Amino acid sequence: MLEDIDRILLREPDIQARIEELAFQIARDYHAKDLTIVALLNGSVFFLADLLRRIALPVHFTCLRVSSYEGDQSTGEVRFAQEATDIAINAAGRHLLILDDILDTGCTLQAVRARFSDQPGALSLKTCVLLKKSGTRTCPVEADYWGFEIENAFVVGYGLDYRDRYRNLPFIGILKQSAISS
Ligand code: IMP
Ligand code: MG
């Protein structure tokens, strides 16, 4: 697996240190508020686990399966799996924070935001991503919280995949062109 990585972009200790800062910021902003985190699967699983354990608040969380990528390209179409059609949370009276691994075209976050905006009674709706690419937005959306801004390259590891592989790398790296099949 390591031989397929061109370059490491973010090492495990740097990722963890930044997550610690994000958790502190979120705990401060949502102090005494009823916070529900909605994590987008599968990419945000490791981010979710590491972030949540550092937020010193009694948070709720739920997961939503969403996909828009085929291989290393965005299809531009955001697909919600079955569970999204009957979102298993009652948003009334809650503050929602949508969590994703990476903000690229922005179409995923925009579609999920739109889905939750329809929910009656949510007190607030914000977004948090570990990574955001610069200069790649086709849907005009930005994250309220973000870990790192990165160059426009296809990255894998720490939850991010290429054809459902490499998610278990502990760091975030750029995949070699030779590992990307056309
Ligand atoms: P967006 O809708 O284009 O903003 O992309 C969001 C989704 O695309 C993320 O949740 C990822 O699953 C996937 N994605 C975008 N860029 C990358 C990447 O560099 N590596 C792996 N997945 C990516
Ligand atoms: Mg994903």
mmCIF file of C-alpha atoms and ligand atoms in Angstrom:
data_model
loop_
_atom_site.group_PDB
_atom_site.id
_atom_site.type_symbol
_atom_site.label_atom_id
_atom_site.label_comp_id
_atom_site.label_asym_id
_atom_site.label_seq_id
_atom_site.Cartn_x
_atom_site.Cartn_y
_atom_site.Cartn_z
ATOM 1 C CA MET A 1 0.000 0.000 0.000
ATOM 2 C CA LEU A 2 2.781 2.459 0.926
ATOM 3 C CA GLU A 3 4.415 2.033 -2.475
ATOM 4 C CA ASP A 4 1.323 3.630 -4.054
ATOM 5 C CA ILE A 5 1.844 6.902 -2.153
ATOM 6 C CA ASP A 6 3.688 9.647 -3.957
ATOM 7 C CA ARG A 7 4.063 12.027 -1.027
ATOM 8 C CA ILE A 8 2.798 12.366 2.537
ATOM 9 C CA LEU A 9 0.881 15.592 2.975
ATOM 10 C CA LEU A 10 -0.201 15.366 6.631
ATOM 11 C CA ARG A 11 1.311 13.112 9.267
ATOM 12 C CA GLU A 12 -0.634 11.485 12.068
ATOM 13 C CA PRO A 13 0.625 13.770 14.892
ATOM 14 C CA ASP A 14 -0.200 16.908 12.869
ATOM 15 C CA ILE A 15 -3.696 15.608 12.119
ATOM 16 C CA GLN A 16 -4.273 14.787 15.792
ATOM 17 C CA ALA A 17 -2.951 18.152 16.993
ATOM 18 C CA ARG A 18 -5.251 20.037 14.637
ATOM 19 C CA ILE A 19 -8.243 17.889 15.636
ATOM 20 C CA GLU A 20 -7.534 18.767 19.260
ATOM 21 C CA GLU A 21 -7.774 22.470 18.368
ATOM 22 C CA LEU A 22 -11.003 21.958 16.398
ATOM 23 C CA ALA A 23 -12.551 20.018 19.289
ATOM 24 C CA PHE A 24 -11.679 22.814 21.694
ATOM 25 C CA GLN A 25 -13.186 25.433 19.375
ATOM 26 C CA ILE A 26 -16.390 23.383 18.890
ATOM 27 C CA ALA A 27 -16.764 22.707 22.633
ATOM 28 C CA ARG A 28 -16.400 26.430 23.326
ATOM 29 C CA ASP A 29 -18.893 27.458 20.603
ATOM 30 C CA TYR A 30 -21.520 24.875 21.600
ATOM 31 C CA HIS A 31 -21.187 25.174 25.354
ATOM 32 C CA ALA A 32 -24.616 24.570 26.992
ATOM 33 C CA LYS A 33 -26.174 23.826 23.587
ATOM 34 C CA ASP A 34 -27.684 20.541 22.431
ATOM 35 C CA LEU A 35 -25.241 19.537 19.688
ATOM 36 C CA THR A 36 -25.889 16.752 17.182
ATOM 37 C CA ILE A 37 -23.103 15.779 14.812
ATOM 38 C CA VAL A 38 -24.157 14.321 11.460
ATOM 39 C CA ALA A 39 -21.165 12.478 9.988
ATOM 40 C CA LEU A 40 -21.015 11.638 6.298
ATOM 41 C CA LEU A 41 -19.896 8.066 5.647
ATOM 42 C CA ASN A 42 -17.556 6.492 4.877
ATOM 43 C CA GLY A 43 -14.894 9.147 4.585
ATOM 44 C CA SER A 44 -15.375 10.856 7.931
ATOM 45 C CA VAL A 45 -15.247 7.778 10.220
ATOM 46 C CA PHE A 46 -11.756 8.301 11.628
ATOM 47 C CA PHE A 47 -12.230 12.060 11.865
ATOM 48 C CA LEU A 48 -15.546 11.482 13.668
ATOM 49 C CA ALA A 49 -14.007 9.052 16.164
ATOM 50 C CA ASP A 50 -10.993 11.228 16.948
ATOM 51 C CA LEU A 51 -12.860 14.537 17.047
ATOM 52 C CA LEU A 52 -15.787 13.364 19.152
ATOM 53 C CA ARG A 53 -13.590 11.860 21.833
ATOM 54 C CA ARG A 54 -11.978 15.253 22.308
ATOM 55 C CA ILE A 55 -15.134 17.375 22.474
ATOM 56 C CA ALA A 56 -15.840 17.861 26.162
ATOM 57 C CA LEU A 57 -19.626 18.075 25.729
ATOM 58 C CA PRO A 58 -22.373 15.426 25.810
ATOM 59 C CA VAL A 59 -22.904 15.359 22.031
ATOM 60 C CA HIS A 60 -25.242 13.172 20.007
ATOM 61 C CA PHE A 61 -24.099 11.797 16.680
ATOM 62 C CA THR A 62 -25.620 10.100 13.694
ATOM 63 C CA CYS A 63 -24.255 9.009 10.322
ATOM 64 C CA LEU A 64 -25.434 9.514 6.778
ATOM 65 C CA ARG A 65 -24.161 7.671 3.727
ATOM 66 C CA VAL A 66 -23.510 9.982 0.805
ATOM 67 C CA SER A 67 -21.446 9.527 -2.344
ATOM 68 C CA SER A 68 -20.474 11.628 -5.333
ATOM 69 C CA TYR A 69 -17.075 10.291 -6.363
ATOM 70 C CA GLU A 70 -16.303 7.568 -8.878
ATOM 71 C CA GLY A 71 -12.621 6.684 -8.656
ATOM 72 C CA ASP A 72 -10.716 9.964 -8.468
ATOM 73 C CA GLN A 73 -13.366 12.129 -10.166
ATOM 74 C CA SER A 74 -16.436 13.870 -8.798
ATOM 75 C CA THR A 75 -19.567 12.912 -10.739
ATOM 76 C CA GLY A 76 -21.179 16.197 -9.723
ATOM 77 C CA GLU A 77 -24.253 14.262 -8.605
ATOM 78 C CA VAL A 78 -24.694 13.693 -4.871
ATOM 79 C CA ARG A 79 -26.348 10.378 -4.032
ATOM 80 C CA PHE A 80 -28.012 9.765 -0.693
ATOM 81 C CA ALA A 81 -28.392 6.171 0.449
ATOM 82 C CA GLN A 82 -31.613 4.830 1.900
ATOM 83 C CA GLU A 83 -31.096 6.050 5.457
ATOM 84 C CA ALA A 84 -31.015 9.653 4.275
ATOM 85 C CA THR A 85 -34.594 9.497 3.101
ATOM 86 C CA ASP A 86 -35.798 8.943 6.629
ATOM 87 C CA ILE A 87 -33.141 10.807 8.525
ATOM 88 C CA ALA A 88 -32.983 9.192 11.895
ATOM 89 C CA ILE A 89 -32.831 12.347 13.926
ATOM 90 C CA ASN A 90 -35.327 14.700 15.259
ATOM 91 C CA ALA A 91 -33.738 18.025 14.485
ATOM 92 C CA ALA A 92 -36.179 20.042 16.548
ATOM 93 C CA GLY A 93 -34.443 21.959 19.305
ATOM 94 C CA ARG A 94 -30.995 20.766 18.246
ATOM 95 C CA HIS A 95 -27.915 22.384 16.814
ATOM 96 C CA LEU A 96 -26.682 20.355 13.839
ATOM 97 C CA LEU A 97 -23.047 20.130 12.776
ATOM 98 C CA ILE A 98 -22.402 18.239 9.543
ATOM 99 C CA LEU A 99 -19.025 16.514 9.445
ATOM 100 C CA ASP A 100 -17.177 15.452 6.305
ATOM 101 C CA ASP A 101 -13.651 14.398 5.416
ATOM 102 C CA ILE A 102 -12.992 16.858 2.606
ATOM 103 C CA LEU A 103 -14.529 19.836 0.848
ATOM 104 C CA ASP A 104 -13.793 19.689 -2.877
ATOM 105 C CA THR A 105 -16.445 20.851 -5.362
ATOM 106 C CA GLY A 106 -18.722 21.693 -2.426
ATOM 107 C CA CYS A 107 -21.684 19.901 -3.994
ATOM 108 C CA THR A 108 -21.914 17.283 -1.223
ATOM 109 C CA LEU A 109 -22.065 19.812 1.603
ATOM 110 C CA GLN A 110 -24.475 21.952 -0.359
ATOM 111 C CA ALA A 111 -26.825 19.010 -0.990
ATOM 112 C CA VAL A 112 -26.667 17.846 2.642
ATOM 113 C CA ARG A 113 -27.230 21.385 3.910
ATOM 114 C CA ALA A 114 -30.290 21.640 1.649
ATOM 115 C CA ARG A 115 -31.605 18.322 2.976
ATOM 116 C CA PHE A 116 -31.313 19.462 6.582
ATOM 117 C CA SER A 117 -32.628 22.950 5.943
ATOM 118 C CA ASP A 118 -35.946 21.226 5.201
ATOM 119 C CA GLN A 119 -36.017 19.756 8.709
ATOM 120 C CA PRO A 120 -38.301 21.834 10.887
ATOM 121 C CA GLY A 121 -37.022 23.262 14.098
ATOM 122 C CA ALA A 122 -33.242 22.835 13.930
ATOM 123 C CA LEU A 123 -31.733 25.683 15.925
ATOM 124 C CA SER A 124 -28.633 25.984 13.748
ATOM 125 C CA LEU A 125 -26.834 24.216 10.918
ATOM 126 C CA LYS A 126 -23.067 24.370 10.516
ATOM 127 C CA THR A 127 -20.428 22.349 8.721
ATOM 128 C CA CYS A 128 -17.013 20.973 9.644
ATOM 129 C CA VAL A 129 -14.441 19.320 7.360
ATOM 130 C CA LEU A 130 -10.979 18.013 8.055
ATOM 131 C CA LEU A 131 -9.616 19.145 4.683
ATOM 132 C CA LYS A 132 -10.575 21.705 2.117
ATOM 133 C CA LYS A 133 -9.101 21.997 -1.345
ATOM 134 C CA SER A 134 -8.458 25.451 -2.666
ATOM 135 C CA GLY A 135 -9.838 26.691 -5.976
ATOM 136 C CA THR A 136 -12.073 23.676 -6.664
ATOM 137 C CA ARG A 137 -15.545 24.845 -5.674
ATOM 138 C CA THR A 138 -18.303 24.491 -8.298
ATOM 139 C CA CYS A 139 -21.063 24.737 -5.666
ATOM 140 C CA PRO A 140 -20.761 27.907 -3.600
ATOM 141 C CA VAL A 141 -20.392 26.572 -0.067
ATOM 142 C CA GLU A 142 -17.692 26.928 2.582
ATOM 143 C CA ALA A 143 -17.152 25.081 5.852
ATOM 144 C CA ASP A 144 -17.654 26.793 9.199
ATOM 145 C CA TYR A 145 -14.847 24.696 10.731
ATOM 146 C CA TRP A 146 -11.952 23.155 8.828
ATOM 147 C CA GLY A 147 -8.693 21.499 9.704
ATOM 148 C CA PHE A 148 -6.301 22.059 6.817
ATOM 149 C CA GLU A 149 -6.409 23.787 3.456
ATOM 150 C CA ILE A 150 -4.640 21.628 0.858
ATOM 151 C CA GLU A 151 -3.578 21.863 -2.756
ATOM 152 C CA ASN A 152 -5.812 20.511 -5.511
ATOM 153 C CA ALA A 153 -4.516 16.921 -5.570
ATOM 154 C CA PHE A 154 -6.233 13.586 -5.071
ATOM 155 C CA VAL A 155 -5.487 12.463 -1.522
ATOM 156 C CA VAL A 156 -6.050 9.220 0.383
ATOM 157 C CA GLY A 157 -5.727 7.990 3.941
ATOM 158 C CA TYR A 158 -7.286 8.721 7.317
ATOM 159 C CA GLY A 159 -10.702 7.801 5.892
ATOM 160 C CA LEU A 160 -10.235 9.102 2.364
ATOM 161 C CA ASP A 161 -10.338 6.450 -0.336
ATOM 162 C CA TYR A 162 -9.571 5.653 -3.913
ATOM 163 C CA ARG A 163 -12.114 3.045 -5.076
ATOM 164 C CA ASP A 164 -12.737 2.210 -1.408
ATOM 165 C CA ARG A 165 -9.080 1.468 -0.634
ATOM 166 C CA TYR A 166 -6.359 3.281 1.351
ATOM 167 C CA ARG A 167 -8.833 4.546 3.985
ATOM 168 C CA ASN A 168 -6.816 2.794 6.693
ATOM 169 C CA LEU A 169 -3.596 4.718 6.096
ATOM 170 C CA PRO A 170 -2.869 6.639 9.321
ATOM 171 C CA PHE A 171 -1.635 9.687 7.387
ATOM 172 C CA ILE A 172 -2.964 11.682 4.429
ATOM 173 C CA GLY A 173 -0.983 11.370 1.225
ATOM 174 C CA ILE A 174 -1.092 11.981 -2.482
ATOM 175 C CA LEU A 175 -1.675 8.855 -4.548
ATOM 176 C CA LYS A 176 0.810 8.062 -7.321
ATOM 177 C CA GLN A 177 -0.575 8.546 -10.800
ATOM 178 C CA SER A 178 0.460 4.935 -11.539
ATOM 179 C CA ALA A 179 -1.944 3.708 -8.807
ATOM 180 C CA ILE A 180 -4.881 5.474 -10.478
ATOM 181 C CA SER A 181 -6.394 3.336 -13.191
ATOM 182 C CA SER A 182 -8.114 5.155 -16.006
HETATM 183 P P1 IMP B 1 -17.389 17.428 -3.050
HETATM 184 O O1 IMP B 1 -18.846 17.100 -3.121
HETATM 185 O O2 IMP B 1 -16.772 17.520 -4.431
HETATM 186 O O3 IMP B 1 -17.049 18.624 -2.196
HETATM 187 O O4 IMP B 1 -16.613 16.183 -2.473
HETATM 188 C C1 IMP B 1 -16.863 15.656 -1.302
HETATM 189 C C2 IMP B 1 -16.584 14.166 -1.318
HETATM 190 O O5 IMP B 1 -15.759 13.743 -2.420
HETATM 191 C C3 IMP B 1 -15.820 13.836 -0.090
HETATM 192 O O6 IMP B 1 -16.701 13.447 0.930
HETATM 193 C C4 IMP B 1 -14.951 12.693 -0.535
HETATM 194 O O7 IMP B 1 -15.634 11.490 -0.346
HETATM 195 C C5 IMP B 1 -14.756 12.861 -2.010
HETATM 196 N N1 IMP B 1 -13.425 13.445 -2.327
HETATM 197 C C6 IMP B 1 -13.160 14.695 -2.761
HETATM 198 N N2 IMP B 1 -11.841 14.875 -2.942
HETATM 199 C C7 IMP B 1 -11.256 13.698 -2.608
HETATM 200 C C8 IMP B 1 -9.884 13.253 -2.573
HETATM 201 O O8 IMP B 1 -8.915 13.978 -2.873
HETATM 202 N N3 IMP B 1 -9.692 11.983 -2.161
HETATM 203 C C9 IMP B 1 -10.692 11.138 -1.788
HETATM 204 N N4 IMP B 1 -11.980 11.515 -1.808
HETATM 205 C C10 IMP B 1 -12.257 12.789 -2.214
HETATM 206 MG MG MG B 2 -16.434 10.420 0.887
#
